[in-house]
XYZ file of C-alpha atoms in Angstrom:
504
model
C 99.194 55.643 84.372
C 101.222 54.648 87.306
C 104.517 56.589 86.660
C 102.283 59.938 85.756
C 100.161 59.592 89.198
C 103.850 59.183 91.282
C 105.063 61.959 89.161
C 102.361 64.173 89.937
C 101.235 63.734 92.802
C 98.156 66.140 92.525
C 96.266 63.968 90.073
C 94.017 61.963 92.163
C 92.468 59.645 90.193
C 93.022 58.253 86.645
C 90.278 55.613 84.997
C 90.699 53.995 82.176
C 86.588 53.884 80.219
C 85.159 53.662 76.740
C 81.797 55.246 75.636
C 81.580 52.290 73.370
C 81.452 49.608 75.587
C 80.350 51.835 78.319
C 83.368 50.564 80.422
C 83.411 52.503 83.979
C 81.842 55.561 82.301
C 79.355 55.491 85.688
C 82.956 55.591 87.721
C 84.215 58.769 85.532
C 81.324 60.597 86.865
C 81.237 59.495 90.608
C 85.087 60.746 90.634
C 84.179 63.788 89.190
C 81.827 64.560 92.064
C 83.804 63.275 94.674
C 86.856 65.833 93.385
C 84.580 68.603 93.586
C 82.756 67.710 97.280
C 85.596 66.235 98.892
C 88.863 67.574 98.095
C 92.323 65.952 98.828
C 94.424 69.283 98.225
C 92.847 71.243 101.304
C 93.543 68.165 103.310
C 96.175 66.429 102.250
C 100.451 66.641 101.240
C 100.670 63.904 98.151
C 103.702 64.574 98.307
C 104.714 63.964 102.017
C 101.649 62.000 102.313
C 100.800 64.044 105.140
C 98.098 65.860 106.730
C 98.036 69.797 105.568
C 98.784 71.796 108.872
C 94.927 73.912 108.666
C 93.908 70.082 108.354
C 95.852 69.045 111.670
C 94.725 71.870 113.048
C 90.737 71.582 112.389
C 90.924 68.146 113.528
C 93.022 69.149 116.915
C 90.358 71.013 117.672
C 87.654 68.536 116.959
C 89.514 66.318 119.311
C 89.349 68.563 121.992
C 86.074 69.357 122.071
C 85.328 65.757 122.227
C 87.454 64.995 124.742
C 85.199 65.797 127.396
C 86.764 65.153 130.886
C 90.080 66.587 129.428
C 92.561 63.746 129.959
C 93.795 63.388 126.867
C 92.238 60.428 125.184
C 88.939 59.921 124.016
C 87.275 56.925 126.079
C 84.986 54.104 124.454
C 82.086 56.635 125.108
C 83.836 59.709 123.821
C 84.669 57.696 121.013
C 81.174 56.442 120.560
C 79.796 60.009 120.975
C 81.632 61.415 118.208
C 80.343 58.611 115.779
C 76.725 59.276 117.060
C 77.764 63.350 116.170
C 79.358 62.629 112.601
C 77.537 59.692 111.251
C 74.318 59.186 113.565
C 75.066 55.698 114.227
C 77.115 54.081 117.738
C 80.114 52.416 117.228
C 79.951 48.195 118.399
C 82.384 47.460 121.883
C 83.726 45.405 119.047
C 84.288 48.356 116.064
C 85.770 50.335 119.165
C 88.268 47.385 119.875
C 88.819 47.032 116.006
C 89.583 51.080 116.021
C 92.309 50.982 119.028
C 93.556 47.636 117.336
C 94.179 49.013 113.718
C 95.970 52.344 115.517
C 98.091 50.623 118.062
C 99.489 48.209 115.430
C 100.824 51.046 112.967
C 101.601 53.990 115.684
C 102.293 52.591 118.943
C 101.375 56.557 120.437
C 98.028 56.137 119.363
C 96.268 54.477 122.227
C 97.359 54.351 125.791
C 95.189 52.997 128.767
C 92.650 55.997 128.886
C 92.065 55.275 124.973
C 92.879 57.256 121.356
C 94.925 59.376 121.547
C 95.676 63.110 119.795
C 98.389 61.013 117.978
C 95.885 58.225 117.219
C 92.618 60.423 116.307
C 95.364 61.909 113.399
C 96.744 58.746 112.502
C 93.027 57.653 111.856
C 92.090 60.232 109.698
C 95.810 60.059 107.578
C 94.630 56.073 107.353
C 90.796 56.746 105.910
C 92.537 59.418 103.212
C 95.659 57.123 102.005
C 92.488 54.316 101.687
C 90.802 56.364 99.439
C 88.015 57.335 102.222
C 88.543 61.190 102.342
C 84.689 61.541 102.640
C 84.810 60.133 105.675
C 87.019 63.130 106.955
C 85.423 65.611 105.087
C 82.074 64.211 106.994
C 83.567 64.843 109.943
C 85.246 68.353 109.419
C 81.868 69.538 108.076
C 79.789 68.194 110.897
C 81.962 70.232 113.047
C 81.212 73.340 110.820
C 84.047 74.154 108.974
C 84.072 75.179 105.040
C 86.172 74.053 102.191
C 88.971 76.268 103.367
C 88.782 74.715 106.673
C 87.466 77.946 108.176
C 84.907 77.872 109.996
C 80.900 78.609 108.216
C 79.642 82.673 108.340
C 76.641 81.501 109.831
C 78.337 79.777 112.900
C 80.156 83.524 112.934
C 77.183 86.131 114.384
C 78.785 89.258 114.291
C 76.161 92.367 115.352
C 76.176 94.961 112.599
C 77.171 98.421 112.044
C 73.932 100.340 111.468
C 76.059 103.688 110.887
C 79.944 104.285 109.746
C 80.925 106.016 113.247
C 79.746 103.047 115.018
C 82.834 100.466 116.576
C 82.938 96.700 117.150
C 84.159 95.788 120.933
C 84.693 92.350 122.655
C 82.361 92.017 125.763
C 83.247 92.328 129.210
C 82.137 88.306 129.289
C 84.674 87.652 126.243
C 87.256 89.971 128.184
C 86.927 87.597 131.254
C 87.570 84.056 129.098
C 90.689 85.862 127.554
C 91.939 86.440 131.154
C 91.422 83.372 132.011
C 93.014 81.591 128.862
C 96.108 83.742 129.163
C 96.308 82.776 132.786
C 95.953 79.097 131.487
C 98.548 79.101 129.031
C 101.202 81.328 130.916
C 102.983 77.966 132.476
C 105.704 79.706 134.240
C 103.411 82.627 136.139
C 105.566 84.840 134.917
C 102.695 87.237 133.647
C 103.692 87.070 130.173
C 103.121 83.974 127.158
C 106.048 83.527 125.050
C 105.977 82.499 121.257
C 105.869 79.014 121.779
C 102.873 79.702 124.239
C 100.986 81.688 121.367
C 101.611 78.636 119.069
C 100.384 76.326 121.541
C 97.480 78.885 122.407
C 96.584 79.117 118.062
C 96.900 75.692 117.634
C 93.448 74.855 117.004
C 93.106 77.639 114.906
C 93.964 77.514 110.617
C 96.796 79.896 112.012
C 98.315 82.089 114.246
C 96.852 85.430 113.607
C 99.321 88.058 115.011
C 102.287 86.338 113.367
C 101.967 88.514 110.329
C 100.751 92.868 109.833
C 99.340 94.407 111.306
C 99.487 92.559 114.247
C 102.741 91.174 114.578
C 104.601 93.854 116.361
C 101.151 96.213 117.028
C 101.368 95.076 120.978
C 103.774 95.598 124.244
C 106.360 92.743 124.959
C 108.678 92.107 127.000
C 112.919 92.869 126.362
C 112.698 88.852 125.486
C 109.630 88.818 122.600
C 107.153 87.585 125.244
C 103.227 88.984 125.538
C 102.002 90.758 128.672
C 98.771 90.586 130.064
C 98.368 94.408 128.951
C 99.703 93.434 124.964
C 97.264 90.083 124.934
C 94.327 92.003 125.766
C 95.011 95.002 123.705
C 95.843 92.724 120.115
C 92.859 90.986 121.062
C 90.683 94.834 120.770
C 92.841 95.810 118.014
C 91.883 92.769 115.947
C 88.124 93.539 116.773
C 88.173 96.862 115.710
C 90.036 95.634 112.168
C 88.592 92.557 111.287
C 85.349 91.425 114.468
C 84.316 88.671 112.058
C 88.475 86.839 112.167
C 88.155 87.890 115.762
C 85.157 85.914 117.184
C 86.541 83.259 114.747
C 89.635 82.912 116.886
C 87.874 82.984 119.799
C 85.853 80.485 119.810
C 88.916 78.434 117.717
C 90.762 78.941 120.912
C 88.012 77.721 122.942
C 85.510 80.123 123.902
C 82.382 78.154 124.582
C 79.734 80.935 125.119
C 76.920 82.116 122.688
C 78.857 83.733 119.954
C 76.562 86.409 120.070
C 77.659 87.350 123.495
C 80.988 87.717 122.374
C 80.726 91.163 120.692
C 78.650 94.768 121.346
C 78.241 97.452 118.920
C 79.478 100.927 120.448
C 76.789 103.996 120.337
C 77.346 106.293 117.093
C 80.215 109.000 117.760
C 77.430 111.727 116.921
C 75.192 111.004 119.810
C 78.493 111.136 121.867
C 78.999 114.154 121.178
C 75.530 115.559 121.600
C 75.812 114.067 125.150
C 79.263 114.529 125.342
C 80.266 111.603 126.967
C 81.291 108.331 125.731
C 80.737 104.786 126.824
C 83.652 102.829 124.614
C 86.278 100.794 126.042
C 88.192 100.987 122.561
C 90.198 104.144 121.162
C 91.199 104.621 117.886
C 93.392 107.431 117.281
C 94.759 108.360 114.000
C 98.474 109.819 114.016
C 99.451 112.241 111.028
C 102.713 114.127 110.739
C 105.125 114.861 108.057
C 108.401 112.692 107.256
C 110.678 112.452 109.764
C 108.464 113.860 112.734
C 108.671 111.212 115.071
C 105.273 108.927 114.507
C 106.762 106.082 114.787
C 108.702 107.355 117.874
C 105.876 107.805 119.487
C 104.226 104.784 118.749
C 107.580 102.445 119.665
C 107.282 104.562 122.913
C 103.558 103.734 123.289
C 104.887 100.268 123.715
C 107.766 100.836 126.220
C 110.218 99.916 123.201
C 113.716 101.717 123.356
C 114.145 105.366 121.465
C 116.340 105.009 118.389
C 118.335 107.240 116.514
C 117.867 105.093 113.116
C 114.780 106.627 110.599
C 113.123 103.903 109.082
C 110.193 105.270 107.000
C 107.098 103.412 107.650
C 105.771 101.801 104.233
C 103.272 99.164 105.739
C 100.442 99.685 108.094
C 101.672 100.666 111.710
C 99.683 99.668 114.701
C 100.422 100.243 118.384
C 97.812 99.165 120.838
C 97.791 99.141 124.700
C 95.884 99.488 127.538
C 96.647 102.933 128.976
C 95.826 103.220 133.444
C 93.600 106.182 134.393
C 93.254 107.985 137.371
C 90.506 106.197 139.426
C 92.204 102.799 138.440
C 89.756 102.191 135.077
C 91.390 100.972 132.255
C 90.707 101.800 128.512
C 92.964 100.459 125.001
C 94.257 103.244 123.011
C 94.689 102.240 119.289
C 97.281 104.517 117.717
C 97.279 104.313 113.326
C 100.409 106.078 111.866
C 98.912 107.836 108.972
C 102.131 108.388 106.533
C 102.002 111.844 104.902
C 102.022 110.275 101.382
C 98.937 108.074 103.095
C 97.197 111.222 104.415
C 96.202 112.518 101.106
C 94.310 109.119 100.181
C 92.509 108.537 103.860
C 90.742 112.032 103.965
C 89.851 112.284 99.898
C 87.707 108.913 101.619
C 84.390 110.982 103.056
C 83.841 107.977 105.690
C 87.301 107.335 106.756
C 87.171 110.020 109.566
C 83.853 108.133 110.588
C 85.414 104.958 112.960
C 87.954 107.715 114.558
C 87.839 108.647 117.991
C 90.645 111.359 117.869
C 93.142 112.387 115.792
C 96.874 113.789 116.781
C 99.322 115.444 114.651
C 103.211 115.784 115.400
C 105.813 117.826 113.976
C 109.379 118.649 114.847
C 109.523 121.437 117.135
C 112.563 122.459 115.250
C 111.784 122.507 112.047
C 109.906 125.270 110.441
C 108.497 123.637 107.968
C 107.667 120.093 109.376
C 105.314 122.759 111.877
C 104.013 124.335 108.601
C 102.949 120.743 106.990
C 101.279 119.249 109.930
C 99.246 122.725 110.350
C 98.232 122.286 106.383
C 96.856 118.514 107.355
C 95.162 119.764 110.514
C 93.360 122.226 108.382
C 92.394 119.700 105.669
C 91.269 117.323 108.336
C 89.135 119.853 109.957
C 88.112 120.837 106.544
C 86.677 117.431 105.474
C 85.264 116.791 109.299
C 82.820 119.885 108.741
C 81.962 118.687 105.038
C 80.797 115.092 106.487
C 79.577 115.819 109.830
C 82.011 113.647 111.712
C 83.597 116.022 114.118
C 86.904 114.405 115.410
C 89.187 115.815 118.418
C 92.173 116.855 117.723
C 95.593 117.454 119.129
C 99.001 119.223 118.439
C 101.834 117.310 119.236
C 105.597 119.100 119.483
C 107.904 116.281 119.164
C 112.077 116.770 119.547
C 111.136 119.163 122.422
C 114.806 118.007 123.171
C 115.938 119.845 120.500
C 115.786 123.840 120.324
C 112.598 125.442 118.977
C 112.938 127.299 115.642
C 112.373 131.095 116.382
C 108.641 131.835 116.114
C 107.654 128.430 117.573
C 105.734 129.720 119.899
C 104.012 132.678 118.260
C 102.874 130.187 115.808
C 101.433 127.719 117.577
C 99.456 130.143 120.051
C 98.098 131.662 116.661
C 96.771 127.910 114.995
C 95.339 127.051 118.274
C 93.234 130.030 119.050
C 92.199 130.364 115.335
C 90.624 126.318 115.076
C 89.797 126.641 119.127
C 91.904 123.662 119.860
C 94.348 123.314 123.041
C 98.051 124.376 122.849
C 100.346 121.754 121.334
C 102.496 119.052 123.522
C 105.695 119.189 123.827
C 107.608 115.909 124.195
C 110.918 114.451 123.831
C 110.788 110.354 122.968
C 114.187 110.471 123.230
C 114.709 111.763 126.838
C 111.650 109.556 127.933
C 109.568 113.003 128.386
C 106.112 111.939 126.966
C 104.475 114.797 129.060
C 101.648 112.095 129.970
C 100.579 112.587 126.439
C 99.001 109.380 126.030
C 96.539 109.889 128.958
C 95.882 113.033 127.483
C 94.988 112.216 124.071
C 92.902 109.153 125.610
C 91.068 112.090 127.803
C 90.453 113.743 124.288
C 88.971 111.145 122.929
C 86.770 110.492 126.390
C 85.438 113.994 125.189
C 84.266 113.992 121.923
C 82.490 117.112 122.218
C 85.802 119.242 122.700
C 88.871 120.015 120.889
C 87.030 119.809 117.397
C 88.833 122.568 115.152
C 86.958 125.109 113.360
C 87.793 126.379 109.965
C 86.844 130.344 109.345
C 84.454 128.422 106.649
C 82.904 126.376 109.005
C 81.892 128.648 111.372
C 80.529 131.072 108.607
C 78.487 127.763 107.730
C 77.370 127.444 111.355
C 76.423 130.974 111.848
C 74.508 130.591 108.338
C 72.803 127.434 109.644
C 71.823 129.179 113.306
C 70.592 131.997 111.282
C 68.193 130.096 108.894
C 66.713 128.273 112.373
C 65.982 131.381 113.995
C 64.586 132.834 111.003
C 62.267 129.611 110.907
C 61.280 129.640 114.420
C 60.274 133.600 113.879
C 58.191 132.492 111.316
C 56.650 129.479 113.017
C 56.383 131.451 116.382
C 54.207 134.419 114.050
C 52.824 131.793 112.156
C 51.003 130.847 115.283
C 50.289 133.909 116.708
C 48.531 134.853 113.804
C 46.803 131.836 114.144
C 45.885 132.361 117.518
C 44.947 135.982 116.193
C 42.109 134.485 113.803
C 41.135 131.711 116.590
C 40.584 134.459 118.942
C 38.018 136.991 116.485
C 36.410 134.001 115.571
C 35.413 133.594 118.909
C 34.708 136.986 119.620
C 32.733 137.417 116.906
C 30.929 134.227 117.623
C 30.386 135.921 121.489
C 29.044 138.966 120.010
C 26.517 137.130 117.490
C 24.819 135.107 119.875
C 24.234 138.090 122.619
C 22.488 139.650 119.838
């Protein structure tokens, strides 16, 4: 058995029994278990006969939390806490000098004059595994409330829920204030932006680092050399919230946010009563960007980010995010989310009755010199406005001209005063990405989306359907406003007769 266990690795345990003489059958059973309740694979590398990072990682952050006066090392008391926590029974002044004694002697790092260290608290744990004591870990891991993917437990996760489709999930203005704060703590150099090793760092108690892969990775502004800005942290933070809240109070309180998680995270008011009132109170924008190929969506969005104009056309074929925190006049601040909707992905989002539901406003670009590219995004304004009157989730929309550095084709204009009256929308807006003219149009479609009463197109259908609608409620109030005269009517000769009876 020895040469199959070192040849693979990932058998844990081999027994030799017999059912005859009953030899170890008890043990065959007991393994069994123990496979099944405590794992080695999530934990640990056979084959390096290392810790798994989402293992190192977990336990990283164990150690930090017990290190209480943040120096490092956990001291006999820290160290006696913990026990108390895992296993509900103190550690001996002797067990804690048998502990520091059995570290120091195989990794020198592991203890230093304030006590076990980082180094040390792994070492321990890579010890109790290769000794065949992985329950001991998993005891520990699970006392801290992690699962057995080394995530941490949905009920230590209270995220508020959506009682309606056009209802958003936001971070708090109290879980806005830690973020400042931990960005301030990890930018080292002041120089008001955290570079990829300070992200690592920042996600290292976490199973990973989030934004490394889509649609994160490039969804925020950075500087010329790959580094975050305060304005790009914040604004992956919201755009992670609006796409996944539950990963995103995860990582926050992985990266150390302390407060009641149910603090953490508000649910916005429904769109629909936004409109009725016509005002909004979000702090989060998401704005869905559909144009034909070769418009300039992604353009726009690489602009949206302060990233260089280039001539190259790469057609989008993942998700596209661009999120930042756009400055309004009176100095507030609000995160516009921009989605580039690909025109092969249009077709699919609005056949979807509730995908309009979670958006805020919708803008659609076309090449101001290209007949047709003007012709396509017109047909998906329709449709949009089309499917917004079928489900009740009125969205505001803009016209975008993009190229304006290019000449117009001929009946440019004509055209677009024609759409605009026709759905009751505002004239389109011209820019040119490649000149740097944006025209403020990101302020502007932010402003849209501040409205949602306004800019809603109307199809020739739809307002038939409203005027059909308004006439059926007048007709009812008519009848209910004769209904009760008539009532009155009879109230009124009943009484009169009644008058005329007893004077008799």
């Amino acid at each position: 058995m020895g040469p199959i266990m070192q040849r693979y690795r990932e058998i844990e345990t081999c027994i030799e029994c017999s059912a005859v003489t009953h030899a170890q059958v008890p043990d065959i059973f007991y393994y069994a278990q123990k496979a099944v309740l405590h794992p080695t694979a999530p934990l640990f590398d056979q084959e390096n006969q290392t810790l798994k990072p989402r293992c190192e990682r977990a336990l990283r952050r164990i150690f930090l939390l017990c290190d209480h006066d943040m120096d490092g090392a956990l001291n006999d008391a820290e160290l006696n806490d913990f026990q108390v926590k895992c296993f509900n029974a103190p550690l001996q002044p002797a067990e804690i000098v048998g502990v520091r004694r059995v570290v120091q002697e195989k990794n020198k790092e592991g203890v230093n004059d304030l006590g076990l260290t980082l180094q040390g608290f792994l070492f321990l744990h890579t010890l109790f595994i290769e000794k065949g004591r992985i329950e001991t870990t998993w005891a520990v891991l699970r006392k801290f409330g992690y699962d057995d993917e080394l995530k941490l437990r949905d009920h230590l996760l209270p995220v508020p829920s959506k009682h309606a489709p056009d209802q958003s999930v936001e971070l708090t203005i109290e879980a806005v204030e830690f973020l400042r704060g931990i960005f301030r703590l990890f930018d080292i150099d002041n120089h008001g932006a955290l570079r990829p090793a300070d992200l690592d760092e920042l996600f290292s108690t976490a199973p990973e680092n989030p934004w490394c892969e889509g649609p994160y990775r490039d969804a925020a502004e950075r500087t010329t050399q790959r580094n975050l800005t305060l304005k790009g942290f914040l604004a992956e933070w919201d755009l992670m919230t609006l796409l996944d809240p539950k990963g995103s109070l995860a990582n926050l309180i992985y990266v150390g946010y302390d407060g009641n998680p149910a603090s953490a995270l508000r649910i916005t008011r429904r769109r629909t009563v936004d409109r009725r009132k016509q005002r909004t109170e979000r702090n989060v924008f998401h704005c869905l960007v559909f144009g034909p190929k070769n418009a300039g969506k992604s353009a726009l969005l690489n602009c949206f980010l302060e990233r260089p104009f280039s001539a190259i056309h790469n057609p989008t074929v993942a998700e596209h995010y661009a999120a930042n925190v756009v400055d309004q006049h009176g100095g507030s601040k609000k995160t516009l989310i921009l989605q580039e909707i690909s025109e092969d992905g249009a077709k699919k989002l609005l056949s979807n009755k509730e995908s309009l539901a979670g958006c805020d406003v919708a803008i659609f670009l076309y090449d101001s010199s290209d007949e047709y590219s003007w012709k396509r995004s017109c047909e998906l304004l329709v449709e949009l406005a089309r499917r917004c009157e079928e489900s009740g989730y009125g969205v505001p929309c803009l016209l975008i001209a993009a190229k304006d550095d290019l000449n117009p084709y001929p009946m440019a204009v004509q055209d677009s005063v024609a759409v605009c009256q026709e759905l009751g929308i505002e004239a389109p807006i011209p820019v040119s990405v490649k000149l740097g003219e944006t025209n403020n149009v990101f302020c502007r479609i932010l402003s849209a989306a501040e409205r949602p009463h306004s800019n809603i197109p109307k199809t020739e259908a739809g307002r038939k359907r409203k005027h059909f609608h308004q006439l059926i409620s007048h007709s009812l109030l008519f009848m209910s406003v004769g209904a009760a005269f008539a009532v009155l009517g009879v109230a009124a000769f009943h009484a009169y007769t009644g008058r005329k009876n007893s004077s008799s």
